[in-house]
Coordinates of C-alpha atoms and ligand atoms in Angstrom, one line a residue:
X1 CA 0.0 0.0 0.0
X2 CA 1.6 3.1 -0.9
X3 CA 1.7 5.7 1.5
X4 CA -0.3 9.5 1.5
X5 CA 2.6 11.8 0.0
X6 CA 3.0 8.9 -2.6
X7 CA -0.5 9.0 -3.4
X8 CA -0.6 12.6 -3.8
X9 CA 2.2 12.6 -6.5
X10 CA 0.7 10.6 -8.4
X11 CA -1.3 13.2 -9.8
X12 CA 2.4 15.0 -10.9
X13 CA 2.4 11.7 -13.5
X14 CA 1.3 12.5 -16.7
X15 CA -2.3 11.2 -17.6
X16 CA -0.9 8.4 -20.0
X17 CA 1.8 6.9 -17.5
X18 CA -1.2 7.1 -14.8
X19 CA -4.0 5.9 -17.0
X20 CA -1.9 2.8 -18.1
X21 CA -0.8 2.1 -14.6
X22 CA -4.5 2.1 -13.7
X23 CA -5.8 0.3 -16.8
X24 CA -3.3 -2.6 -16.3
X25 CA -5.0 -3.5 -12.6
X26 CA -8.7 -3.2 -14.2
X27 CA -7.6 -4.8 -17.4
X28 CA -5.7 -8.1 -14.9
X29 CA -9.0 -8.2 -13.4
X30 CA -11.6 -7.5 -16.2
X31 CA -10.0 -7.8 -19.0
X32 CA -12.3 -5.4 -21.3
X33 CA -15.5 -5.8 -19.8
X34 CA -17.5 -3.0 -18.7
X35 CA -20.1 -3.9 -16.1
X36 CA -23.8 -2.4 -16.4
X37 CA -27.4 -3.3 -14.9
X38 CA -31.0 -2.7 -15.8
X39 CA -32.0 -0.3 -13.1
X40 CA -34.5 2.5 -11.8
X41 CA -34.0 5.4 -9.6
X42 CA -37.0 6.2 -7.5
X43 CA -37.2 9.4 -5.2
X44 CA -40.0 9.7 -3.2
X45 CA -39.3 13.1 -2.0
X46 CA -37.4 16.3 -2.4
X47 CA -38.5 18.2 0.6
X48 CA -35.3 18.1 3.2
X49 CA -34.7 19.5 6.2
X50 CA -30.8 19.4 5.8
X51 CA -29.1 22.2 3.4
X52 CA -26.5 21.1 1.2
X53 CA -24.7 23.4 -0.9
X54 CA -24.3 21.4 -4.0
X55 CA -27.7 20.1 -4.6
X56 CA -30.2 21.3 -6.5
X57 CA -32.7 18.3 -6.2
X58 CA -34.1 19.0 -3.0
X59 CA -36.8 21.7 -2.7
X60 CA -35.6 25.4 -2.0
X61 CA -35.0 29.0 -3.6
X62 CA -33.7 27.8 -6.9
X63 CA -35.4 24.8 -7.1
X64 CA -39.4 25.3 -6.1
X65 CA -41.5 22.1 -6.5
X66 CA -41.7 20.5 -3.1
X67 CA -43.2 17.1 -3.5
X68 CA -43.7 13.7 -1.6
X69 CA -45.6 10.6 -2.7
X70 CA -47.5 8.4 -1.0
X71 CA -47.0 4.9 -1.1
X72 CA -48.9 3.8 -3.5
X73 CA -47.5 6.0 -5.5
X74 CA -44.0 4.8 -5.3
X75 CA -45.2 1.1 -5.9
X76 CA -46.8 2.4 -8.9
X77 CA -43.3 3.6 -10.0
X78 CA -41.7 0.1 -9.3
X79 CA -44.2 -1.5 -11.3
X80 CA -43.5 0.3 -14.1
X81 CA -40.3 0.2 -13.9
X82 CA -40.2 -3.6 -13.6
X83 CA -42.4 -3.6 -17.0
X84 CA -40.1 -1.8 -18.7
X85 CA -37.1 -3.9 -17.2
X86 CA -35.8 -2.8 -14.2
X87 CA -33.6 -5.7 -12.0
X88 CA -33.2 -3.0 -9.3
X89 CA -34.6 -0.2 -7.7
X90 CA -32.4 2.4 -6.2
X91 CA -34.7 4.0 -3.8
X92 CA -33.2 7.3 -2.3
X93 CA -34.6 10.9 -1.1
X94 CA -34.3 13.8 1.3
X95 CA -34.5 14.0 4.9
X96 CA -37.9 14.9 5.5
X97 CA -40.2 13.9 8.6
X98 CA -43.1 13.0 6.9
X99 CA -41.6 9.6 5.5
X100 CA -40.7 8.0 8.9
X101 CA -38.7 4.6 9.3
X102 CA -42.0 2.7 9.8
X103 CA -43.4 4.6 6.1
X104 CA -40.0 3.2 4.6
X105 CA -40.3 -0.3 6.0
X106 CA -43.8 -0.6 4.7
X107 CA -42.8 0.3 1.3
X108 CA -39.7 -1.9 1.2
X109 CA -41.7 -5.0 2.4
X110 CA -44.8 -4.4 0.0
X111 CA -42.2 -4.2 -2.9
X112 CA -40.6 -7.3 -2.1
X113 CA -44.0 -9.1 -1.4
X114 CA -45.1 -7.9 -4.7
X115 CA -41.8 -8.3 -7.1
X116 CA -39.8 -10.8 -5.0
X117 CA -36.9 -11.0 -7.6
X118 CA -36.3 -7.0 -7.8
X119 CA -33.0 -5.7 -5.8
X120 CA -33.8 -3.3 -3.2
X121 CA -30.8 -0.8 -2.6
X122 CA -32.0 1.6 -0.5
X123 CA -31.1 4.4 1.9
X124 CA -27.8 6.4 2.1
X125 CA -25.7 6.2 4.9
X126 CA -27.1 10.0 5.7
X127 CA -30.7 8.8 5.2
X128 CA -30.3 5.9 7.8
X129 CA -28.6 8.5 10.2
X130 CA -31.2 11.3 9.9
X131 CA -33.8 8.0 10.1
X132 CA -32.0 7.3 13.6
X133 CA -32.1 10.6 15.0
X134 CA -35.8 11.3 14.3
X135 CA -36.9 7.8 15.4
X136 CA -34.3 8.1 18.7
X137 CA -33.2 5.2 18.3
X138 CA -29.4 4.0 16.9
X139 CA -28.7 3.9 13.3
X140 CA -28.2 0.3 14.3
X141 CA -31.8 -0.7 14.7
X142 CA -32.3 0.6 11.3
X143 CA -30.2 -0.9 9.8
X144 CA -31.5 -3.9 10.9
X145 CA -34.9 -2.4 10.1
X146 CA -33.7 -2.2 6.4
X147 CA -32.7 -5.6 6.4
X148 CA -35.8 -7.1 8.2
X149 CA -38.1 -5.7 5.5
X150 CA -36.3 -6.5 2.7
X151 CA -33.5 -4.0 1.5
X152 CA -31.0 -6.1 -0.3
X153 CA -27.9 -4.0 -0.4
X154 CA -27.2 0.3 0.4
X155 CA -26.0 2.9 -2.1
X156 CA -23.0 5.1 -1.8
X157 CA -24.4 8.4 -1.3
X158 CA -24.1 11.3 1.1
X159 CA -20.3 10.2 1.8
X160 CA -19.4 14.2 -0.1
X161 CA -15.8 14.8 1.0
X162 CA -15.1 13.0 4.4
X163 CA -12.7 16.2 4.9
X164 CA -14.6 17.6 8.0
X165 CA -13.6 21.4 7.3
X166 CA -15.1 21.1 3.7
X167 CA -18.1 18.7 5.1
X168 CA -18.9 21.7 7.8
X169 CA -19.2 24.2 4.7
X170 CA -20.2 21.9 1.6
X171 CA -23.1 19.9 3.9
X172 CA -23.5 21.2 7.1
X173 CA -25.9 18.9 9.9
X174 CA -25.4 15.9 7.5
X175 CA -24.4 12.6 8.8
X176 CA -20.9 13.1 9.8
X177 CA -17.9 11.1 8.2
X178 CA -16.7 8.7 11.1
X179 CA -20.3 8.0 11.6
X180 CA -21.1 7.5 7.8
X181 CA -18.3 4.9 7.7
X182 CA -19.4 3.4 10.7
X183 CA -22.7 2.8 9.6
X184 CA -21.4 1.1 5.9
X185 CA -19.3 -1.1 8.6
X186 CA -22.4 -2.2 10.8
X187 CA -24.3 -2.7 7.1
X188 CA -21.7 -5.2 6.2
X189 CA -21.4 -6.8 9.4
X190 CA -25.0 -8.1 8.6
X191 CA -24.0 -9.9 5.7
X192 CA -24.9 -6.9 3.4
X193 CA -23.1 -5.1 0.2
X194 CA -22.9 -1.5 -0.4
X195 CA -21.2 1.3 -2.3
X196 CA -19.1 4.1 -1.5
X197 CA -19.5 7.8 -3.2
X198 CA -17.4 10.9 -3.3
X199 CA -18.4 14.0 -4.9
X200 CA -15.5 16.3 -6.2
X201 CA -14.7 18.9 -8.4
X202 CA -16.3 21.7 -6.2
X203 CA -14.3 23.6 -3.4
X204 CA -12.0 20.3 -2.1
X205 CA -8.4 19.9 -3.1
X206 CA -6.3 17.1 -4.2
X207 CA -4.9 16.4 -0.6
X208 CA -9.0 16.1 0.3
X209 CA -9.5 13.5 -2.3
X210 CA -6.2 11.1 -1.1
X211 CA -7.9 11.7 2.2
X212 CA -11.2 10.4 1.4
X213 CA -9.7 7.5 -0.7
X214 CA -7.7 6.4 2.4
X215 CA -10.5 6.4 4.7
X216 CA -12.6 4.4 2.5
X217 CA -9.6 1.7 1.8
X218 CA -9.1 1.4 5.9
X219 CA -12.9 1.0 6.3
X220 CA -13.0 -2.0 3.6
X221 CA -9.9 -3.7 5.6
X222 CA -12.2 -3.3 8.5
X223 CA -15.4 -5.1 7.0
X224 CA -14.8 -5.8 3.3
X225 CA -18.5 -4.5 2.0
X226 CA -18.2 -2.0 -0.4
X227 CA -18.5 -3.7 -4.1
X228 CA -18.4 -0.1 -5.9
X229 CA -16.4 3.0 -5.6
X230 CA -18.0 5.9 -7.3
X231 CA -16.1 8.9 -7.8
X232 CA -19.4 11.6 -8.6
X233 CA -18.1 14.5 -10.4
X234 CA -19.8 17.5 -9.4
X235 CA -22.5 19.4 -11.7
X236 CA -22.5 23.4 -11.1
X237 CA -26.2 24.5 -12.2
X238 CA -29.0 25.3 -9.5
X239 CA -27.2 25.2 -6.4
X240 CA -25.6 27.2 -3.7
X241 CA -21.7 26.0 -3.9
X242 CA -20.2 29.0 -5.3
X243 CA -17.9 27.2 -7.8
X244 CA -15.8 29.4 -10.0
X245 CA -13.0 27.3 -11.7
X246 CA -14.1 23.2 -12.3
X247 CA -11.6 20.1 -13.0
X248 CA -10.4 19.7 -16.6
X249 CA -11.1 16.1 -18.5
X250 CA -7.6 15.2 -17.2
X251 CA -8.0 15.8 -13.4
X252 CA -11.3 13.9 -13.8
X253 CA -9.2 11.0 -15.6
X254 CA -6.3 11.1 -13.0
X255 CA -9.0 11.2 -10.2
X256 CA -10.3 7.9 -11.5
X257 CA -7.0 6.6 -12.6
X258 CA -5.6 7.2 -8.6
X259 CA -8.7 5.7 -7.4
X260 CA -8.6 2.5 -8.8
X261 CA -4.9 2.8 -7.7
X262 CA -5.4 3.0 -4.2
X263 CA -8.4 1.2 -3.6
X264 CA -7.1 -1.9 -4.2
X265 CA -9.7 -3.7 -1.6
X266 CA -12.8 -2.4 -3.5
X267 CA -13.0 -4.7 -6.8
X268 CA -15.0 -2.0 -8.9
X269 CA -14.8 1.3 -10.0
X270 CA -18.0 2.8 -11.1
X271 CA -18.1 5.7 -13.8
X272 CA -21.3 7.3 -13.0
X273 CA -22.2 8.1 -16.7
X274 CA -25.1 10.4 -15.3
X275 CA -21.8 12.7 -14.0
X276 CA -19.4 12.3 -16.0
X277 CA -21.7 12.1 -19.7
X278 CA -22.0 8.9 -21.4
X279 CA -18.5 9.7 -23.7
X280 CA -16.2 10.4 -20.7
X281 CA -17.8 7.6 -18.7
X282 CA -16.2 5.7 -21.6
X283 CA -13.0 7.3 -21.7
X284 CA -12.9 6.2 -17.7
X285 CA -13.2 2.7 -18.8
X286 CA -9.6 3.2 -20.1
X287 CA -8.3 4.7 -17.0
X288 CA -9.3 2.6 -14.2
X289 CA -13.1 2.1 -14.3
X290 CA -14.8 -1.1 -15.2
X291 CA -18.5 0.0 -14.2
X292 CA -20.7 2.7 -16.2
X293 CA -23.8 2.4 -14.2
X294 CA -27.2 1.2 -15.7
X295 CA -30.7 2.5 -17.8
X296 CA -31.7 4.0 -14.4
X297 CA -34.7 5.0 -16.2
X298 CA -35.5 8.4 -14.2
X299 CA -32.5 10.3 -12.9
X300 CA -33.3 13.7 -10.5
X301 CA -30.2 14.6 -8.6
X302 CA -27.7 14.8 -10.8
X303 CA -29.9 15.8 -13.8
X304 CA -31.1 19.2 -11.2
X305 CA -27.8 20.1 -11.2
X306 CA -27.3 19.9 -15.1
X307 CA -26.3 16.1 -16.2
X308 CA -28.3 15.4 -19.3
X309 CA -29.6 12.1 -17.1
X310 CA -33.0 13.0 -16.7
X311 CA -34.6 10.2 -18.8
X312 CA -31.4 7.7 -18.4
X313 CA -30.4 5.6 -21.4
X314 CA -31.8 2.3 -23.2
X315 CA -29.7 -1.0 -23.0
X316 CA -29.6 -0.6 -26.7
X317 CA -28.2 2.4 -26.7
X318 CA -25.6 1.6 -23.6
X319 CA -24.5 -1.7 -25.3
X320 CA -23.9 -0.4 -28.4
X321 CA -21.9 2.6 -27.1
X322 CA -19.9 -0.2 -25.0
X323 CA -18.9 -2.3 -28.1
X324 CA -18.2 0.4 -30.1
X325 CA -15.4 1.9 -27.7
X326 CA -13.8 -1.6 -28.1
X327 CA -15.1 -3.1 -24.6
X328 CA -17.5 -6.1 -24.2
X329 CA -21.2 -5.3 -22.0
X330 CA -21.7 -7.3 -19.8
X331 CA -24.7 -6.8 -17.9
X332 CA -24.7 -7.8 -13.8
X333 CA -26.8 -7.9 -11.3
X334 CA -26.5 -5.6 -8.5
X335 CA -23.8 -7.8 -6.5
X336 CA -21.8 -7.4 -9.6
X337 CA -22.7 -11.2 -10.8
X338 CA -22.5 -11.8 -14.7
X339 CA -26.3 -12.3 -16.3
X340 CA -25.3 -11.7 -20.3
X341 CA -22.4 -10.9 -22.1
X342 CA -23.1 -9.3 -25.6
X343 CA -21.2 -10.1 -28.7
X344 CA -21.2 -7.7 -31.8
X345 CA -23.5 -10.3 -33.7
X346 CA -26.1 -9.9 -30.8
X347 CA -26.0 -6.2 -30.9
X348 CA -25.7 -5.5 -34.9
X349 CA -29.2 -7.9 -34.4
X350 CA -30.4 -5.6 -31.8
X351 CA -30.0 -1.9 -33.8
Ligands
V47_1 O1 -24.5 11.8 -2.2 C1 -25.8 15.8 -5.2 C2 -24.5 13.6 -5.2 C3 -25.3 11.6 -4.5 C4 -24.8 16.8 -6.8 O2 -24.4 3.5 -5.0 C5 -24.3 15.5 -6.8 O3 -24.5 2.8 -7.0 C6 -23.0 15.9 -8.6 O4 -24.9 8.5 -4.4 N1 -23.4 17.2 -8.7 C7 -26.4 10.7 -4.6 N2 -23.4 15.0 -7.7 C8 -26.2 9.7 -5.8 C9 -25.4 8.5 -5.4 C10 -25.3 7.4 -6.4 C11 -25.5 7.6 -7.7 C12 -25.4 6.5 -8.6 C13 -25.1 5.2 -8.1 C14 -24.9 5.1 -6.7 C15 -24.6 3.7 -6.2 C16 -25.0 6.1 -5.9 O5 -25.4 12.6 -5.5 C17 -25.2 12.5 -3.2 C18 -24.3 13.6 -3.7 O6 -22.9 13.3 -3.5 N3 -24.9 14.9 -5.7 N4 -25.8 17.0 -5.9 C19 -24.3 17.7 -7.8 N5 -24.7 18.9 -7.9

């Protein structure tokens, strides 16, 4: 394991030396595959009592349209969303008191009685804390909540920039980061998978980044979870993070590159095609990442902020974009196991 001052120069290489150095571990591993799954994004609110600079999802002055469904509602999205092919269902919102721990569990167990086979990943690491604090109870019990009524495996938001000078201004009164780790930690002591976030290109620096990438690699060693590591680039429009200068293509490529470097213990690196746009989330593939995301069907965080991800992207389209960058799709399910790998016959058949 290299050490922090190492990791920090490794940004001094240039992007070729770094992307090859990082492309030789993914390639060892995955050869070219690039890992994708049929999925759905499903937020059933935006009102939130916690302020976060860098979003422009939940409801506030630049973004007015308060809204939170009921739950019939939100089954009705699953079902569609199953129709039109959805394996999973990332379920994920804002901190908002009207959708209590018992509302959740409710939901979560009707969608499992209703489509047992769809993956429930559920909750971010500041959702379950926030659950935990209005409930009084430890994030513990919900946690095991989660798990009682159904939800498979946990995303990777709200971890921001573990950095607890930048977390105070970028996300103030959000989970904090020992706490956020802590709770990934308990998740996987239950036998349960999850993912790890970090959102950069605001107001952190380099040193922030190595930072965040450390704590993530000691909290693996620790309990060996995390499947995914995501590295969420941020987008600029319709928020309150004052953001004047933003990382070039090549700090976003190193970024990736240097993650896949140091976290050796998390086997894959996820470019979020909703942040990065479906063409760099390619490049990434030959810089470290092995993981573009999926359909997701409906995207509203990223896409309030800018991302052209509002009405995701059809497996046609993905898997042809795949082959034709000189990978091989291979779809997965959300634990990351292999359900079809698609040859250039198959796909030439598809268009
Ligand atoms: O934690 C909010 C981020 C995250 C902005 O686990 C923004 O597979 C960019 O975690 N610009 C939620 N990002 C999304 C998330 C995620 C997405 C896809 C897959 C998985 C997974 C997890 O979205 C938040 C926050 O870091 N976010 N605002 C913004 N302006």
């Amino acid at each position: 394991m290299i050490n922090f001052e190492e990791a920090l120069k490794l940004y001094d290489l240039d992007i070729y030396t770094l992307g090859n150095m990082a492309n030789e571990i993914r390639e060892k591993y995955f050869d070219k595959k690039v890992f994708f799954n049929s999925n759905r994004h499903i937020n059933p609110t935006n009102e939130c009592v916690d302020f976060c600079r860098f979003c422009g999802f939940s409801s506030h002055r630049k973004n007015p349209n308060p809204y939170t469904r009921n739950k019939e509602e939100v089954l009705k999205e699953a079902e569609d969303s199953i129709n039109n092919g959805a394996l999973e269902l990332h379920i994920v919102g804002a901190h908002n008191p009207k959708l209590n721990l018992a509302w959740y569990c409710d939901v979560f167990l009707e969608l499992k009685n209703r489509f047992p086979q769809i993956h429930l990943k559920a909750l971010t690491a500041a959702e379950v804390n926030y659950l935990a604090n209005l409930e009084n109870i430890s994030y513990k019990k919900v946690l095991e909540k989660m798990a009682e009524n159904g939800v498979d495996s946990m995303p990777g938001g709200g971890a921001e920039i573990f950095d607890e000078q930048v977390r105070e201004y970028v996300c103030k009164g959000k989970v904090d980061s020992k706490t956020w780790l802590e709770i990934h930690g308990y998740w996987h002591s239950l036998g349960k998978k999850s993912n790890a976030t970090m959102l950069f290109g605001h107001v952190e620096s380099r040193e922030h980044r190595i930072d965040h990438l450390f704590r993530l690699y000691a909290q693996q060693e620790k309990s060996g979870g995390f499947n995914a590591f995501i590295p969420l680039v941020y987008q600029k429009h319709n928020n309150f993070l004052n953001v004047k200068e933003f990382p070039t293509g090549q700090e976003i490529l190193k970024t990736i590159s240097i993650s896949r470097i140091i976290l050796s213990n998390i086997p894959h690196i996820k470019a979020y095609w909703a942040t990065l746009g479906i063409n760099m989330a390619l490049l990434a593939q030959e810089f470290g990442a092995d993981d573009i995301d999926g359909t997701i069907q409906r995207e509203s965080i990223q896409s309030a902020s800018g991302s052209k991800s509002l009405n995701g992207i059809s497996k046609r389209e993905l898997v042809s974009f795949i082959c034709d960058s000189g990978f091989i799709p291979v779809e997965r399910d959300s634990l990351y196991n292999e359900i079809h790998t698609y040859s250039r016959e198959e796909i030439n058949a598809i268009l």
